[in-house]
Coordinates of N, CA, C and O in Angstrom, one line a residue:
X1 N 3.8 20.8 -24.1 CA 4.3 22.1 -24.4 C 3.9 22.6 -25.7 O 3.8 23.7 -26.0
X2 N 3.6 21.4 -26.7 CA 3.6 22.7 -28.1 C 2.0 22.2 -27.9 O 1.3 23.2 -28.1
X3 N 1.2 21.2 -27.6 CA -0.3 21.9 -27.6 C -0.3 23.3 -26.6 O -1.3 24.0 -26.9
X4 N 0.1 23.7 -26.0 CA 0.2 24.5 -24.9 C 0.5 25.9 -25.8 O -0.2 26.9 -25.9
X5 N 1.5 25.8 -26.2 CA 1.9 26.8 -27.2 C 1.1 26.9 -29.3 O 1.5 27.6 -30.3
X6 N 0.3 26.0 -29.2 CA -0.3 26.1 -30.3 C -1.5 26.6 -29.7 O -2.2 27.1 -30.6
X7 N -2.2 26.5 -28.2 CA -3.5 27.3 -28.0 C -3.1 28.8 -27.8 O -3.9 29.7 -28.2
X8 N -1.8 29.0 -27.1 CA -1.5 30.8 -27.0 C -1.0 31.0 -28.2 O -1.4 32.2 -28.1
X9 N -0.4 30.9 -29.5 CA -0.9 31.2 -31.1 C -1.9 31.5 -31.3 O -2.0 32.6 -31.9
X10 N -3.5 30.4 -30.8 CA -4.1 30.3 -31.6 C -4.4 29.4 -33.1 O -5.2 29.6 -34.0
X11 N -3.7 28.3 -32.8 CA -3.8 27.7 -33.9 C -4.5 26.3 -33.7 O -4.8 25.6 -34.7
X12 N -4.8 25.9 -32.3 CA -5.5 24.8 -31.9 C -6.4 25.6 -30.6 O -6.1 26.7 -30.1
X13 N -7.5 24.9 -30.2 CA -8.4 25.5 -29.4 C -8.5 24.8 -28.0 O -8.7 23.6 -27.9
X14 N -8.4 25.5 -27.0 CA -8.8 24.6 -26.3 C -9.1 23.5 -25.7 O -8.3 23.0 -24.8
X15 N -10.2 22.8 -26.1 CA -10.5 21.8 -26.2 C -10.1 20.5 -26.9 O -10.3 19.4 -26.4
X16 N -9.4 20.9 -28.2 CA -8.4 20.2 -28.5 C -6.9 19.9 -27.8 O -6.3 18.9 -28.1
X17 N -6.5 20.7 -27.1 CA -5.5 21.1 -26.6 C -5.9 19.3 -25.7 O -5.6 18.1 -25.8
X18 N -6.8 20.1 -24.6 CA -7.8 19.1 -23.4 C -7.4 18.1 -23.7 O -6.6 17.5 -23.1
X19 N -8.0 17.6 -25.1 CA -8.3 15.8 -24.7 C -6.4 15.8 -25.3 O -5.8 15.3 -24.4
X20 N -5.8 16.1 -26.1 CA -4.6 15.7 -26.8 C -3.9 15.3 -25.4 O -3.5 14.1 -25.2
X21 N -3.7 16.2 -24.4 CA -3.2 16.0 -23.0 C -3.5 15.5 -21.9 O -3.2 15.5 -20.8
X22 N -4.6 14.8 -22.6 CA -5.8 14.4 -22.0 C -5.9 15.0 -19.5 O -5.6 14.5 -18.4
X23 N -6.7 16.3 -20.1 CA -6.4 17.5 -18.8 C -8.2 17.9 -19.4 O -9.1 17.6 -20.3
X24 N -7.9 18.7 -18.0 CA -9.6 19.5 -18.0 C -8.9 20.7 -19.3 O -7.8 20.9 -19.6
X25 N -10.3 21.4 -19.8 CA -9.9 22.9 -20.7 C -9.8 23.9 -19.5 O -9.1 25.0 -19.5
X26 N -10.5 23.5 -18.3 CA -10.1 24.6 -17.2 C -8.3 24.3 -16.9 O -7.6 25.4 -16.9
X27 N -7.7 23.4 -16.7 CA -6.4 23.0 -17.1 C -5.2 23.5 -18.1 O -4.0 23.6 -17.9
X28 N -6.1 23.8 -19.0 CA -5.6 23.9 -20.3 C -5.5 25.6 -20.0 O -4.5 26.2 -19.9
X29 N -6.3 25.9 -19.9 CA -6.5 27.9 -19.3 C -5.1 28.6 -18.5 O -4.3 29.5 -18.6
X30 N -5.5 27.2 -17.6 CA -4.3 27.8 -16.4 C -3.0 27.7 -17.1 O -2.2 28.6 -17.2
X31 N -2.7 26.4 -17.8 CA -1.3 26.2 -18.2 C -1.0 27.3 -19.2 O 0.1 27.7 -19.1
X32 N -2.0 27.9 -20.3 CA -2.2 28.7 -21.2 C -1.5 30.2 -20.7 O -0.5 30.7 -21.3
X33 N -1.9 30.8 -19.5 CA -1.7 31.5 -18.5 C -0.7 31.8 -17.9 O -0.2 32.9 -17.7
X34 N -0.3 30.6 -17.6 CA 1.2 30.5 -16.9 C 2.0 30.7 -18.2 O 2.7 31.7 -18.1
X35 N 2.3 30.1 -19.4 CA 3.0 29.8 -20.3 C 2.6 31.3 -21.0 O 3.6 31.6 -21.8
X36 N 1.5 32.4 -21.1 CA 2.0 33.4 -21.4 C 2.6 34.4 -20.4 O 3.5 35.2 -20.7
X37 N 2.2 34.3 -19.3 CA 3.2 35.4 -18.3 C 4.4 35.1 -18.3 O 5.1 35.9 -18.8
X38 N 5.0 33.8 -17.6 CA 6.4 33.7 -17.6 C 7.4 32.4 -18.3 O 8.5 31.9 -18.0
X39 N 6.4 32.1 -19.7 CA 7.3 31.6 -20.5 C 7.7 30.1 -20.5 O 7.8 29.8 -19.3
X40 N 8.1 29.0 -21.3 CA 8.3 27.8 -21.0 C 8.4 27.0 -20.0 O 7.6 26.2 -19.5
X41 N 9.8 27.5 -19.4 CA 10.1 27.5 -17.9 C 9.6 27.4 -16.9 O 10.1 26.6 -16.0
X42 N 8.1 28.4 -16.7 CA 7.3 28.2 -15.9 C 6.3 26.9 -15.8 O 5.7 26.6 -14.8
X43 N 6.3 26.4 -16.6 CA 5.6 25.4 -16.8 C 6.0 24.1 -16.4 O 5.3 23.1 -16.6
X44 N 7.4 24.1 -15.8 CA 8.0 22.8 -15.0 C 7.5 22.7 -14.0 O 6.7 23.6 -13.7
X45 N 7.9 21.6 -12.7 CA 7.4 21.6 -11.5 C 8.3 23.0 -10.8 O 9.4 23.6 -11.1
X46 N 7.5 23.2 -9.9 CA 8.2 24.0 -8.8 C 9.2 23.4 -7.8 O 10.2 23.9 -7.3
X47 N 8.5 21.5 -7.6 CA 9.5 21.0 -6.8 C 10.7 20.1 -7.5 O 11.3 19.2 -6.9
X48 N 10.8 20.5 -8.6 CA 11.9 19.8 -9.3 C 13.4 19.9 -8.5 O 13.7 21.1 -8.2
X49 N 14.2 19.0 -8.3 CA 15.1 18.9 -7.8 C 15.1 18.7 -6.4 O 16.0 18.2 -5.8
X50 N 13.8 19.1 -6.0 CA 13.8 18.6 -4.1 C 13.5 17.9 -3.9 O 13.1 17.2 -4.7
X51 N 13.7 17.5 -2.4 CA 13.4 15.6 -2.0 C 12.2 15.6 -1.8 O 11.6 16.6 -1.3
X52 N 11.7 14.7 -2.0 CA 10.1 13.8 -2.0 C 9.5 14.6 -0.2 O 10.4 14.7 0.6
X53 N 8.5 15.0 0.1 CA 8.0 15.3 1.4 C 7.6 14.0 1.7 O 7.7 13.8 2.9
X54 N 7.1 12.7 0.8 CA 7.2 11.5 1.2 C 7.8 10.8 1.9 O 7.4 9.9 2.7
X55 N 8.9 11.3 1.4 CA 10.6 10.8 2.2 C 10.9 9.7 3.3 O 10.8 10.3 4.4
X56 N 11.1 8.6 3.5 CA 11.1 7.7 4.5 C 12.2 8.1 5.6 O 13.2 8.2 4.9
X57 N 12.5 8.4 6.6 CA 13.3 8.7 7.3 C 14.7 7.9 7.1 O 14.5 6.7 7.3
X58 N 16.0 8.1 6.7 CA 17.1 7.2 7.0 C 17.3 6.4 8.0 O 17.7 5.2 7.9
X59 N 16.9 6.9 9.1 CA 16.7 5.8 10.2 C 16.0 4.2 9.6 O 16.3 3.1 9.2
X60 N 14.6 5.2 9.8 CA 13.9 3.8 8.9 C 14.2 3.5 8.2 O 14.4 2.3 8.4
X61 N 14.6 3.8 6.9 CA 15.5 2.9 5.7 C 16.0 2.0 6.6 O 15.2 1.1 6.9
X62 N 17.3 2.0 7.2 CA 18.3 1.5 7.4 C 17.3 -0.1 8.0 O 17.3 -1.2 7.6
X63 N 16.5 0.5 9.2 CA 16.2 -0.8 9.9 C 15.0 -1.9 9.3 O 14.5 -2.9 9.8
X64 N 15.0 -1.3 8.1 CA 14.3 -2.2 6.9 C 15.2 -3.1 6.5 O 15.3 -4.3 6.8
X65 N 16.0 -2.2 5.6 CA 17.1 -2.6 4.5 C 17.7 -3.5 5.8 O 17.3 -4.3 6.6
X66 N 18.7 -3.0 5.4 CA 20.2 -3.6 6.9 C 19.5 -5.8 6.7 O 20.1 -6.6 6.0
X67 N 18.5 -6.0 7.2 CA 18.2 -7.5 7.7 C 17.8 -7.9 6.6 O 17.8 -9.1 6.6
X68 N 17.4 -7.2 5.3 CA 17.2 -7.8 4.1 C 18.2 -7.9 3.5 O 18.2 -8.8 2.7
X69 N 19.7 -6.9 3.5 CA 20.7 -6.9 2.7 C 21.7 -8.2 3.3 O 22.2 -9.1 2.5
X70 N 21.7 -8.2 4.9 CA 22.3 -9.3 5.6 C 21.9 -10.7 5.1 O 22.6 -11.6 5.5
X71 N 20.9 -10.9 4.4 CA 20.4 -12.5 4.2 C 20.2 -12.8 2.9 O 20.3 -13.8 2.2
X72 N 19.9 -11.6 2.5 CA 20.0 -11.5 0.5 C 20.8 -10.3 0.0 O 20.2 -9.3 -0.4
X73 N 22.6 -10.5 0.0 CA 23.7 -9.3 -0.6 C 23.0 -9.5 -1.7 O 22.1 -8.8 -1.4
X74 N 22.7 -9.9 -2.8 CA 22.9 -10.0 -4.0 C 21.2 -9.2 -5.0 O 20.9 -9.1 -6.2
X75 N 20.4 -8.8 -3.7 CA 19.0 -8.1 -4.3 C 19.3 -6.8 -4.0 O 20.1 -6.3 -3.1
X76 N 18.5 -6.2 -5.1 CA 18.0 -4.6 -5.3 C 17.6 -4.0 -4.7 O 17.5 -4.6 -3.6
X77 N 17.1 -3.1 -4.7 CA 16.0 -2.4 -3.7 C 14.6 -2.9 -4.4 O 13.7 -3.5 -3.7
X78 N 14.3 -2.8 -5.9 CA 12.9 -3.3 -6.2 C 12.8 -4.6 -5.5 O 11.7 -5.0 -4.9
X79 N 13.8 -5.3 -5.5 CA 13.5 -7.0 -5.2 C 13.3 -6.8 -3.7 O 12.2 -7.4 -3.3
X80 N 13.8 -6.3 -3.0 CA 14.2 -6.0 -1.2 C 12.9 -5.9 -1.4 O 12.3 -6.9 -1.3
X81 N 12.2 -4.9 -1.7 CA 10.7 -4.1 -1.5 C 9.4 -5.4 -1.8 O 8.7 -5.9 -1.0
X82 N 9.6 -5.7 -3.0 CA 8.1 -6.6 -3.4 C 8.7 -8.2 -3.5 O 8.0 -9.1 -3.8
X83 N 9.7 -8.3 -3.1 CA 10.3 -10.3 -3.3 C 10.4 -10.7 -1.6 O 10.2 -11.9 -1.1
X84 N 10.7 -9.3 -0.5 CA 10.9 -10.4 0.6 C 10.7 -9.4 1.6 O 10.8 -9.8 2.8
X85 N 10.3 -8.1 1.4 CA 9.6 -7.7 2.8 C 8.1 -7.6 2.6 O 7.5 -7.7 3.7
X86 N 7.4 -7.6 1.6 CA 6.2 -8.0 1.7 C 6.0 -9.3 2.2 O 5.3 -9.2 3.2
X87 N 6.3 -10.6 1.8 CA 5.9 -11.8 2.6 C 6.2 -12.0 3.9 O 5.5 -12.7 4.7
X88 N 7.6 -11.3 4.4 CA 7.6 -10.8 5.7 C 6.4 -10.4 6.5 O 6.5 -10.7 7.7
X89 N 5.5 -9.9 6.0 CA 4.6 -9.4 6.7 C 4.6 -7.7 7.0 O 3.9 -7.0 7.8
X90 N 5.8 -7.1 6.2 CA 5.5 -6.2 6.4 C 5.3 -5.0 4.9 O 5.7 -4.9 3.7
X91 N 4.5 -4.4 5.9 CA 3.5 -3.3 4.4 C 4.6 -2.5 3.8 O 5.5 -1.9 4.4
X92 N 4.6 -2.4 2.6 CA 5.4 -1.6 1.7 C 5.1 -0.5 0.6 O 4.1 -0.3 0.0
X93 N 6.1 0.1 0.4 CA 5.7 1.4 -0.8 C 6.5 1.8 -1.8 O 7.6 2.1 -1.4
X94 N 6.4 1.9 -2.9 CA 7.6 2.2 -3.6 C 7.3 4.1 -3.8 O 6.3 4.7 -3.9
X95 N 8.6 4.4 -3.6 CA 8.6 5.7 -3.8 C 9.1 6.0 -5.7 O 9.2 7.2 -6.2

């Protein structure tokens, strides 16, 4: 945000902007762009606050979890994910 706002000043260029955020200067343009038409704000995600399109279905959760939580109460979800459904044999992802 303030290299962002020191290239629409004018007090840094560019290219300095680029590597500081380390981004393309075509990058640096667009954000430059956005941040003078509609202001800070604009410059957050759009999908802030919404759920992941990733999203694993609840179904599926459950028939993962459920047989891992029944034999190990006392693990996480990191631990569930990379300590005992991977050696299970089955493929995994962290979101």
């Amino acid at each position: 945000m303030v290299a962002i706002r020191a290239v629409g000043d004018g007090r840094l260029a560019q290219v300095g902007a680029a590597r500081q955020l380390v981004i393309s200067v075509r990058q640096v343009k667009k954000l430059v762009r956005v941040w003078r038409g509609a202001g800070a704000a604009a410059l957050a995600s759009k999908r802030r606050g919404r759920p992941s399109a990733r999203r694993i279905d609840e179904q599926t959760r459950q028939r993962w979890i459920d047989p891992i939580r029944q034999r190990y109460p006392d693990f996480g979800p990191a631990l569930e994910l990379r300590g005992v459904a991977a050696p299970a044999g089955r493929q995994t992802r962290c979101e």
